[in-house]
Coordinates of C-alpha atoms in Angstrom, one line a residue:
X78 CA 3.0 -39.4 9.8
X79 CA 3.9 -36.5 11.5
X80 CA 2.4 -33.8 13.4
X81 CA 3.2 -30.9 11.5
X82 CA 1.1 -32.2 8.0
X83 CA -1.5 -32.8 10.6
X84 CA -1.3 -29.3 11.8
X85 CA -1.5 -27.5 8.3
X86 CA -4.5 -29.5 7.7
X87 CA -6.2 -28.1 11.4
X88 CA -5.3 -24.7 9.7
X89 CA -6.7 -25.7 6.4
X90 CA -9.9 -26.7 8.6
X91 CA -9.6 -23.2 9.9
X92 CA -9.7 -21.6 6.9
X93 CA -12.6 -23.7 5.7
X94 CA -14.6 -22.6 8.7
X95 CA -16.5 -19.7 6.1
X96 CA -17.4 -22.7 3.8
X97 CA -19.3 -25.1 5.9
X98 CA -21.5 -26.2 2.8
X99 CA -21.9 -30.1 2.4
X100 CA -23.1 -30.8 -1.5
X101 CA -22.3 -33.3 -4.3
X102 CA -19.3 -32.8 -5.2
X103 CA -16.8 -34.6 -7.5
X104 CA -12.9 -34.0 -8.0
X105 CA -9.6 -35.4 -8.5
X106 CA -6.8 -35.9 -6.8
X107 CA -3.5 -36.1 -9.0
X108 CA -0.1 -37.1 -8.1
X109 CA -0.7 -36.0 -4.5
X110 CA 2.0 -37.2 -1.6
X111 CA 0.4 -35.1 1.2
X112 CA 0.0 -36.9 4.6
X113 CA -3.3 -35.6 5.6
X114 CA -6.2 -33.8 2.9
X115 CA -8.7 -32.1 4.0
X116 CA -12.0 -33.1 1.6
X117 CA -14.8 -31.2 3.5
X118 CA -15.9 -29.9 7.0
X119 CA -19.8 -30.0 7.8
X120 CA -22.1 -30.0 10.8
X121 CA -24.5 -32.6 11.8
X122 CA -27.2 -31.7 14.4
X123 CA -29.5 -34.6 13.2
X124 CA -29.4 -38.0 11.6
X125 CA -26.6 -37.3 8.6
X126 CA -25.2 -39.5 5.8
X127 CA -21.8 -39.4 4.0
X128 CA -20.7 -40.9 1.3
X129 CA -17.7 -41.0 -0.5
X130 CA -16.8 -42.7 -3.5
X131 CA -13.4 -43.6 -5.7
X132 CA -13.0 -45.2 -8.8
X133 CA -9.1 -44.7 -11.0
X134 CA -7.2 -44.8 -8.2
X135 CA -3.6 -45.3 -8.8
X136 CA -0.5 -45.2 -6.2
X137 CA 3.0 -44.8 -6.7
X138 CA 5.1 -46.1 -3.4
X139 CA 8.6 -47.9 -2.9
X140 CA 6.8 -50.3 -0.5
X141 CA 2.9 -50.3 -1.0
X142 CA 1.2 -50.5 2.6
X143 CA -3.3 -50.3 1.3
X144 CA -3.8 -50.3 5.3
X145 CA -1.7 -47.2 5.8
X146 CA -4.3 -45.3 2.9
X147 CA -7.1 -44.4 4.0
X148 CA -10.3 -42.0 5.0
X149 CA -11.8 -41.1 8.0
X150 CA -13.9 -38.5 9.7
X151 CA -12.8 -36.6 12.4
X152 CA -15.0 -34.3 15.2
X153 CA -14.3 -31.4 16.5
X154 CA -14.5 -32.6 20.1
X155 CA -11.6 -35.6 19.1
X156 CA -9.1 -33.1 17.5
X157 CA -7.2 -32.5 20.6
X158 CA -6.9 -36.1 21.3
X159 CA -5.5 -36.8 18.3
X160 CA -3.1 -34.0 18.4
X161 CA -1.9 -35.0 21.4
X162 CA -1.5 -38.9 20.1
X163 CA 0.6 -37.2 17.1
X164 CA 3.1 -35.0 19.5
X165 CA 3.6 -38.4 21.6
X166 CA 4.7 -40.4 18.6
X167 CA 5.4 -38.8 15.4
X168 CA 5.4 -41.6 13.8
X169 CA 1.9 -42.5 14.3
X170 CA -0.6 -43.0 11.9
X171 CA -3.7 -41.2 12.5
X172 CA -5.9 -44.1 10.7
X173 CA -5.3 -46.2 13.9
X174 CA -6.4 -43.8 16.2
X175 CA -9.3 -44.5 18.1
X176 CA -10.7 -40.7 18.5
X177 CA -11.6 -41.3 14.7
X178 CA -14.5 -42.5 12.5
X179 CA -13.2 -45.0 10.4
X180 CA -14.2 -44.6 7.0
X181 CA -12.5 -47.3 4.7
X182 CA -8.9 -47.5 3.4
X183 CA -7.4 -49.1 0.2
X184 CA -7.7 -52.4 1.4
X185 CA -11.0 -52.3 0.2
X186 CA -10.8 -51.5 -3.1
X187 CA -12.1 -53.5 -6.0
X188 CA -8.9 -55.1 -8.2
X189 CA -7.4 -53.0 -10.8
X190 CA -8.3 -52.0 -13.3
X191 CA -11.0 -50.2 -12.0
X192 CA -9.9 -49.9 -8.4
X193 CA -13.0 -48.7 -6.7
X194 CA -14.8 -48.6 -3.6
X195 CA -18.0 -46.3 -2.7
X196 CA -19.3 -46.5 1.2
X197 CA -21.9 -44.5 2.7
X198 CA -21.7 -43.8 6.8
X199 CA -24.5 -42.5 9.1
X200 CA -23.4 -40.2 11.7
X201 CA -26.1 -39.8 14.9
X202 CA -23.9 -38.1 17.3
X203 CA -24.8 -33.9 17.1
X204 CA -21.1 -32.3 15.9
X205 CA -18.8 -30.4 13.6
X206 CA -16.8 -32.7 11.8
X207 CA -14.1 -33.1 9.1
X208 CA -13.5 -35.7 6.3
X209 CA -9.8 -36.1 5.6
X210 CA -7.7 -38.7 3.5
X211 CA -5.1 -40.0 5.1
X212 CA -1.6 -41.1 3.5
X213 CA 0.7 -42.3 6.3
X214 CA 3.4 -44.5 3.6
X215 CA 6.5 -42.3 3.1
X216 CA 7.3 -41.1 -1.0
X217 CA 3.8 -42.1 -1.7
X218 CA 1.9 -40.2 -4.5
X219 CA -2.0 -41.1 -4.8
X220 CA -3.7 -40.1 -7.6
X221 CA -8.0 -40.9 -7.7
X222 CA -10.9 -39.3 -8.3
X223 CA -13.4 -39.0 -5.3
X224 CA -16.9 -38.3 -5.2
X225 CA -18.5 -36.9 -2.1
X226 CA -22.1 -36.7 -0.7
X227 CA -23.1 -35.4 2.8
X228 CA -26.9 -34.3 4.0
X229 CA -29.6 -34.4 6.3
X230 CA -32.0 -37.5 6.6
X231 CA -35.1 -35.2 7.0
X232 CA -37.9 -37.5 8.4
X233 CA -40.4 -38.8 8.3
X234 CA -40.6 -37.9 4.6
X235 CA -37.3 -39.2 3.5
X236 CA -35.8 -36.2 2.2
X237 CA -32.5 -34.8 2.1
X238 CA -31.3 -31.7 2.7
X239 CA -27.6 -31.1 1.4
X240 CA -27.1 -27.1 3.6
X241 CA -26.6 -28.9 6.6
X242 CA -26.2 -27.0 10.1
X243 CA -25.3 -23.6 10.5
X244 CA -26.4 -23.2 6.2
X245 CA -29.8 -24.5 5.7
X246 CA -31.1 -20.6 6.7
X247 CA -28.9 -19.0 3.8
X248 CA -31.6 -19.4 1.5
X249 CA -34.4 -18.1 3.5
X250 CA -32.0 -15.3 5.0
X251 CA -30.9 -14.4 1.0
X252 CA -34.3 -14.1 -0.2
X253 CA -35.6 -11.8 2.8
X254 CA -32.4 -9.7 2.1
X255 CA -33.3 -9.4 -1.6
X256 CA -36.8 -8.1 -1.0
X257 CA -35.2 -5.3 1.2
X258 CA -33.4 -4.4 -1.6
X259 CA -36.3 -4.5 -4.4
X260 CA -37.8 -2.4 -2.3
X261 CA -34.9 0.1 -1.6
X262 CA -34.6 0.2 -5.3
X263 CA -38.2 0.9 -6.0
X264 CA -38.3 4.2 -3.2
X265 CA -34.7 5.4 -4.8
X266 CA -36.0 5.1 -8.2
X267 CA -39.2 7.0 -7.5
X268 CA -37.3 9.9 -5.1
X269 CA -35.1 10.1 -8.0
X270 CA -37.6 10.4 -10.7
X271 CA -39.1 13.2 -8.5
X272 CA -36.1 14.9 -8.6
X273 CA -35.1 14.0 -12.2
X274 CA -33.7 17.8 -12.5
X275 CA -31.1 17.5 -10.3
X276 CA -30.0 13.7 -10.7
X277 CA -26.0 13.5 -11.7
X278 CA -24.5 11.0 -13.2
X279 CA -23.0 9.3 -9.8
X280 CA -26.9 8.8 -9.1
X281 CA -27.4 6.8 -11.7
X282 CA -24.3 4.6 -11.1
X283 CA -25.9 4.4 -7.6
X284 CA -29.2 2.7 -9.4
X285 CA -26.9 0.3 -11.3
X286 CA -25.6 -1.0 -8.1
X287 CA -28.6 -1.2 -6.1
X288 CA -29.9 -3.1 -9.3
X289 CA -26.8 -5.8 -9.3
X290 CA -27.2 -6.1 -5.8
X291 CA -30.5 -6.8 -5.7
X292 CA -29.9 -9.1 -8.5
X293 CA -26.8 -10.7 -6.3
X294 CA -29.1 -11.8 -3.7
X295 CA -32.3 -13.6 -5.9
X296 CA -29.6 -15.4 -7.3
X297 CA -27.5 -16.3 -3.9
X298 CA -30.9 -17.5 -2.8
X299 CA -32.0 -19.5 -6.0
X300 CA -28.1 -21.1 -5.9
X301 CA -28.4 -22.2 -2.0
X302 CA -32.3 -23.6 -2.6
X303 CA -30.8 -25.6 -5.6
X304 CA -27.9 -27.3 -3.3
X305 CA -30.3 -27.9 0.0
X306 CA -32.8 -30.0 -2.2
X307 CA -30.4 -31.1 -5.0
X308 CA -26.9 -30.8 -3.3
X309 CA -25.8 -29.2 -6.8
X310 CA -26.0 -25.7 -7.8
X311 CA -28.1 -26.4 -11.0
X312 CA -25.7 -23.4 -12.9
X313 CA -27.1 -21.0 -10.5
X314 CA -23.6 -20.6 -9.3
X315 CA -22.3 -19.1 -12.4
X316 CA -25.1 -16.8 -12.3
X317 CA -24.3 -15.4 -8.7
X318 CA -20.8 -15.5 -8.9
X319 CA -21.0 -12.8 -12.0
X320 CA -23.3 -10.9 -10.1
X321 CA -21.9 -10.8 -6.8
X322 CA -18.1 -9.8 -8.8
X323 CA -20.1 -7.0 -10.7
X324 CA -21.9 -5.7 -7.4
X325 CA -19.0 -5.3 -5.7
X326 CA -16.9 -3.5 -8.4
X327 CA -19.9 -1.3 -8.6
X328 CA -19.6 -0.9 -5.1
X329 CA -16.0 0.4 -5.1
X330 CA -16.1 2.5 -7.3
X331 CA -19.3 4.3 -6.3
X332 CA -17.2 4.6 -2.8
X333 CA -14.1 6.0 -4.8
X334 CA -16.0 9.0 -6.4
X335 CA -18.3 9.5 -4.3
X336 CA -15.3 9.9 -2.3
X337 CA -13.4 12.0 -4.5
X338 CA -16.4 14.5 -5.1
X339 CA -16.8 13.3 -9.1
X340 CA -20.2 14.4 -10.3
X341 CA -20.8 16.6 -7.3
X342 CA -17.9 18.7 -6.8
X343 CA -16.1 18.3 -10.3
X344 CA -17.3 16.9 -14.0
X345 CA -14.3 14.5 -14.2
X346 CA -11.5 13.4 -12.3
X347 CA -8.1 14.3 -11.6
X348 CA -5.0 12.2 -12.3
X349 CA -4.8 10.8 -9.0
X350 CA -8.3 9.8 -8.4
X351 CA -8.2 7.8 -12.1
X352 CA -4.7 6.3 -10.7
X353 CA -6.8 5.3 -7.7
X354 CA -9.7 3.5 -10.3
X355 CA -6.6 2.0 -12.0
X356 CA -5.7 0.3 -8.5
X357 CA -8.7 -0.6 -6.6
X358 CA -10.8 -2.1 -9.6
X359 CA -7.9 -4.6 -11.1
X360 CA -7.5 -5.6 -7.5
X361 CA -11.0 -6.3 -6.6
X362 CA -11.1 -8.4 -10.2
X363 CA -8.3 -10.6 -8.4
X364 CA -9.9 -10.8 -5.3
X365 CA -13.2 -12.1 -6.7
X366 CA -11.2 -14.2 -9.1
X367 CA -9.7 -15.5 -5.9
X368 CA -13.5 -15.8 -4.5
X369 CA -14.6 -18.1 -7.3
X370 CA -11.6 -20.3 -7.3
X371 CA -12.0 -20.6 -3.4
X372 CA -15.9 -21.1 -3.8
X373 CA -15.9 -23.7 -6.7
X374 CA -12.8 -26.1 -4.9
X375 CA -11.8 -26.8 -1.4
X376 CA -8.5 -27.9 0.2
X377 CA -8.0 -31.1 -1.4
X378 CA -6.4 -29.1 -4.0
X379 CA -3.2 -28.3 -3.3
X380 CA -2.9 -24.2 -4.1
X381 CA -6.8 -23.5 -2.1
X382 CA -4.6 -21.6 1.0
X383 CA -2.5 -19.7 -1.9
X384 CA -6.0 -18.8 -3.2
X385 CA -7.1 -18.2 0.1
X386 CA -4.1 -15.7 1.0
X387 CA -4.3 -13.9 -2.8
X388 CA -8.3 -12.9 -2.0
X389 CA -7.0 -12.0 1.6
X390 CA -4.6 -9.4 0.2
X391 CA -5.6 -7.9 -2.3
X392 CA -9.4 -7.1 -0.8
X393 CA -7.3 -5.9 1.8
X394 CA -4.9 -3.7 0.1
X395 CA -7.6 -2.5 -1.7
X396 CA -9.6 -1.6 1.3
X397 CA -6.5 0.4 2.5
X398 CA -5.6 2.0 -0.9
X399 CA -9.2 4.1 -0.4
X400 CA -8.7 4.6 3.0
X401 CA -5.2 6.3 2.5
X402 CA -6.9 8.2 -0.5
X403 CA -9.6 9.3 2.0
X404 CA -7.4 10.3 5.1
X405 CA -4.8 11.9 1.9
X406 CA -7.8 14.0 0.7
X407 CA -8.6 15.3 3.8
X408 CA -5.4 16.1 4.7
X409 CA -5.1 18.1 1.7
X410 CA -8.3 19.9 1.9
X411 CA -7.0 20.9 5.7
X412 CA -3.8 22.2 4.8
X413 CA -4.8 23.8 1.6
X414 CA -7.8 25.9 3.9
X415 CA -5.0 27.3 5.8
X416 CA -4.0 30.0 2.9
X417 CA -6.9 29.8 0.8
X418 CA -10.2 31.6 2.3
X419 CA -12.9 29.6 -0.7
X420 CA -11.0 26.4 0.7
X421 CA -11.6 27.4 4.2
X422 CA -15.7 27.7 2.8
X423 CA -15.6 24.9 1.2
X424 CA -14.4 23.0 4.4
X425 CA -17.1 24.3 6.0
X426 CA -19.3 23.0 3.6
X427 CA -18.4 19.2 3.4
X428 CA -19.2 17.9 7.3
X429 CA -20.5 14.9 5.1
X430 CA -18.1 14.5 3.4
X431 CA -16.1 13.7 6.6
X432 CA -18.7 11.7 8.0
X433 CA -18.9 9.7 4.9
X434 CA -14.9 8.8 5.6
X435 CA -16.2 7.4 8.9
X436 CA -18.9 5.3 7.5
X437 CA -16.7 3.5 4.9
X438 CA -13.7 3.0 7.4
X439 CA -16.7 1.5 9.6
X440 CA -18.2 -0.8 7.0
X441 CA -14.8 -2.0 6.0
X442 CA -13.8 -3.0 9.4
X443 CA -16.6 -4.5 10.5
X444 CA -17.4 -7.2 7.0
X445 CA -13.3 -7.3 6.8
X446 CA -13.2 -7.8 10.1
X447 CA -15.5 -8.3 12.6
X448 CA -17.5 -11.0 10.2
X449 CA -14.4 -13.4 9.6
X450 CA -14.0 -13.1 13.3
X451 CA -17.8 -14.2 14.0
X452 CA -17.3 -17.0 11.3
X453 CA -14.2 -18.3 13.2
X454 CA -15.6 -17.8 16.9
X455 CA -18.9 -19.0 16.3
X456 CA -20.7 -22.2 17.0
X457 CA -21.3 -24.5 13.8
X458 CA -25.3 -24.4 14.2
X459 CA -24.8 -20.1 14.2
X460 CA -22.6 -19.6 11.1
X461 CA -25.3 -18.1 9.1
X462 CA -25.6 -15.5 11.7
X463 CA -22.3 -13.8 10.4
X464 CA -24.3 -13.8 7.2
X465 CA -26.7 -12.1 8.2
X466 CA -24.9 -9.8 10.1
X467 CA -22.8 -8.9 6.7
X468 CA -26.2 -8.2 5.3
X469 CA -26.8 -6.1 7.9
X470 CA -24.2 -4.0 8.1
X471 CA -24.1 -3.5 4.0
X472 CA -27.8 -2.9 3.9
X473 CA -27.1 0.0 7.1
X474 CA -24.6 1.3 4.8
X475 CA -26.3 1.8 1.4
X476 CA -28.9 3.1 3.5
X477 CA -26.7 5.4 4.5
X478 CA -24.6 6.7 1.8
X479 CA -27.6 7.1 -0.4
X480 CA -28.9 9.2 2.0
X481 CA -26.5 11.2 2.4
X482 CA -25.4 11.9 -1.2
X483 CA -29.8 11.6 -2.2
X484 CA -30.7 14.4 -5.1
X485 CA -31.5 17.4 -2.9
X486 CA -31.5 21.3 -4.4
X487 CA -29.8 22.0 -0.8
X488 CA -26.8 19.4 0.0
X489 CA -24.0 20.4 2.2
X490 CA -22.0 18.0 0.0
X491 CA -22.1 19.7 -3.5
X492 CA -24.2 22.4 -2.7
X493 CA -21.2 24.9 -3.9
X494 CA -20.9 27.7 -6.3
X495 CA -19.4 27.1 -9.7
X496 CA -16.4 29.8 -9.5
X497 CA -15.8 27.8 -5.9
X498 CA -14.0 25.1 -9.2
X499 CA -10.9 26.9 -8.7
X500 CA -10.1 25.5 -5.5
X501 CA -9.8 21.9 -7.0
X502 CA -6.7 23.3 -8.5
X503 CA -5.1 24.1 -5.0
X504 CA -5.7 20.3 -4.1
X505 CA -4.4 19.3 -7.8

């Protein structure tokens, strides 16, 4: 083995730093010849279990070595010492290293047919570990299917609990989340029912998406309780993941014509601003596509990083596509002022619509941002606090935006006289 495979594997471990989420899980492994696979990363702060279990397992090799097939657990503390074992002989095999828990290798599997072996392993020591595979025979393929079980031993009652360190708050921290929302929903719904007169259609598209989120959340809380006690999701999963991909289409496209004045400033949109829909809604359909593949699997399969790379750039090129649309509007509106005195009113009028520009270049750098950094930079036992700190920031700017753009008779937003229309055309 050498130390490169190892290497793509520490990045893999990287990657699945925002996924530390130990359930039941069961997959296959099909034709595979990669040295080192990642199955799972988890955190132990108590007394933990893990078990893992094969059965069909079938291997392809010039020259058949079971010893050199194998799985182990590695800690986050003991990956240096094994990196450094690697770069001194690239040839070594990291099943014989002794910064390793050994798990079992193929030695001890059952005679074919059935080829199986299932072995549970306590883990005392307090760390962030990693349970890899390792294939250290040259032109090997392995093909198996693998079952996986990791959790707490939650005493004295004998228990188990399947979120283990730095998740078992995410159902807690979704539910308290959720009831912020409810009752966001309830005080919009009754502000708006006081001013019913003046409610526009974006308003109402602002309800639908303070519903969905709200509905997002229940659900993310009911799917994490399901896999603490359980260790599976019960379906729940399902139910959140078409949820959370409606909420934050919902989301976009509030920002996008909210952005773009439709509803307050004009009764439909231009050419460009539909253009603009056409580009950030398929994108954001990829990127939660991307989300639920990501979500559902984990690196043992061999395209998670592409998966991992598509969701990175299309939420990010989506991010920038209404960015540049913001900046390009105001850019327009500024040179168009210059020879046009009802654009140089207008301008006068829209201070928040500048300061909404702000706000959404904020929120996007901070959960694009500023969260993956906190997930990557923070201790095992703290990575629900970048959770909560998404939460956060996306509950700060709801609160926000629907504040700004509320039903008022007197907005500086869209508080502008009809024959003022004709100044759309100059920015057409």
């Amino acid at each position: 083995m050498t130390i490169l495979p190892f290497l793509a594997a520490v990045f893999v471990l990287q990657l699945l730093s925002t996924l530390t989420v130990a359930e039941i899980k069961s997959f296959t492994i099909s034709n595979d010849s990669r040295p080192v696979i990642l199955l799972e990363k988890f955190g132990i702060i108590e007394i933990g279990h893990v078990t893992v279990s094969v059965s069909s397992v079938s291997v392809s090799s010039p020259i058949l070595d079971s010893s050199k097939l194998g799985f182990f657990v590695l800690s986050e503390e003991s990956l240096p010492h094994v990196l450094l074992e690697l770069q001194q002989n690239f040839s070594f095999c990291v099943l014989d290293s002794h910064y390793i828990l050994h798990f079992f290798t193929f030695v001890d599997l059952s005679p074919p047919p059935r080829s199986q072996f299932s072995k549970s392993y306590p883990i005392t020591s307090p760390n962030d570990y990693s349970l890899f595979f390792a294939n250290c025979v040259p032109e090997t393929r392995v093909s198996m299917k693998v079952h996986t079980e990791i959790y707490h031993d939650l005493y004295p009652n004998g228990s188990r609990d399947y979120l283990l360190a730095g998740s078992a708050q995410l159902p807690g921290l979704y539910l308290v989340f959720f009831l912020c929302y409810l009752s966001f929903l309830c005080f919009w719904l009754c502000f708006c029912w006081n001013h019913k007169q003046i409610v526009k259609r974006i308003h109402l598209l602002m309800t639908a998406l303070l519903l969905v989120k709200s509905l997002t959340l229940i659900c993310a809380a009911v799917y994490k309780h399901y896999v603490k006690v359980t260790g599976t999701a019960h379906g729940w999963n399902i139910v959140f993941y078409i949820f959370q991909f409606i909420s934050v289409v919902l989301l976009f496209m509030v920002i996008v014509l909210i952005g773009n004045g439709w509803s307050f400033l004009k009764p439909k949109l231009h050419v460009k601003e539909k253009k603009l829909l056409m580009i950030v809604v398929p994108l954001q359909v990829l990127a939660n596509i991307a989300s639920i593949v990501i979500g559902e699997t984990g690196p043992y399969t061999q395209d998670w990083v592409i998966w991992n790379q598509i969701f990175f750039l299309a939420d990010i090129t989506c991010c920038c596509a209404i960015v540049f649309a913001m900046v390009w509007s105001m850019c327009c509106l500024r040179e168009t002022s210059k020879t046009d005195g009802k654009a140089v009113k207008n301008l006068a009028k829209l201070p928040v619509f500048r300061k909404f520009y702000v706000l959404v270049i904020g929120y996007l750098f901070f959960t694009r941002i500023v969260v993956v950094v906190m997930k990557m930079k923070a201790d095992f036992t703290y990575q629900w606090v970048s959770n909560a700190a998404e939460e956060i920031a996306t509950l700060s700017f709801y609160c926000l935006m629907f504040y700004m753009f509320r039903p008022m008779e007197k907005n500086e937003y869209f508080d502008v006289d009809d024959e003022e229309e004709i100044v759309e055309l100059s920015l057409k």
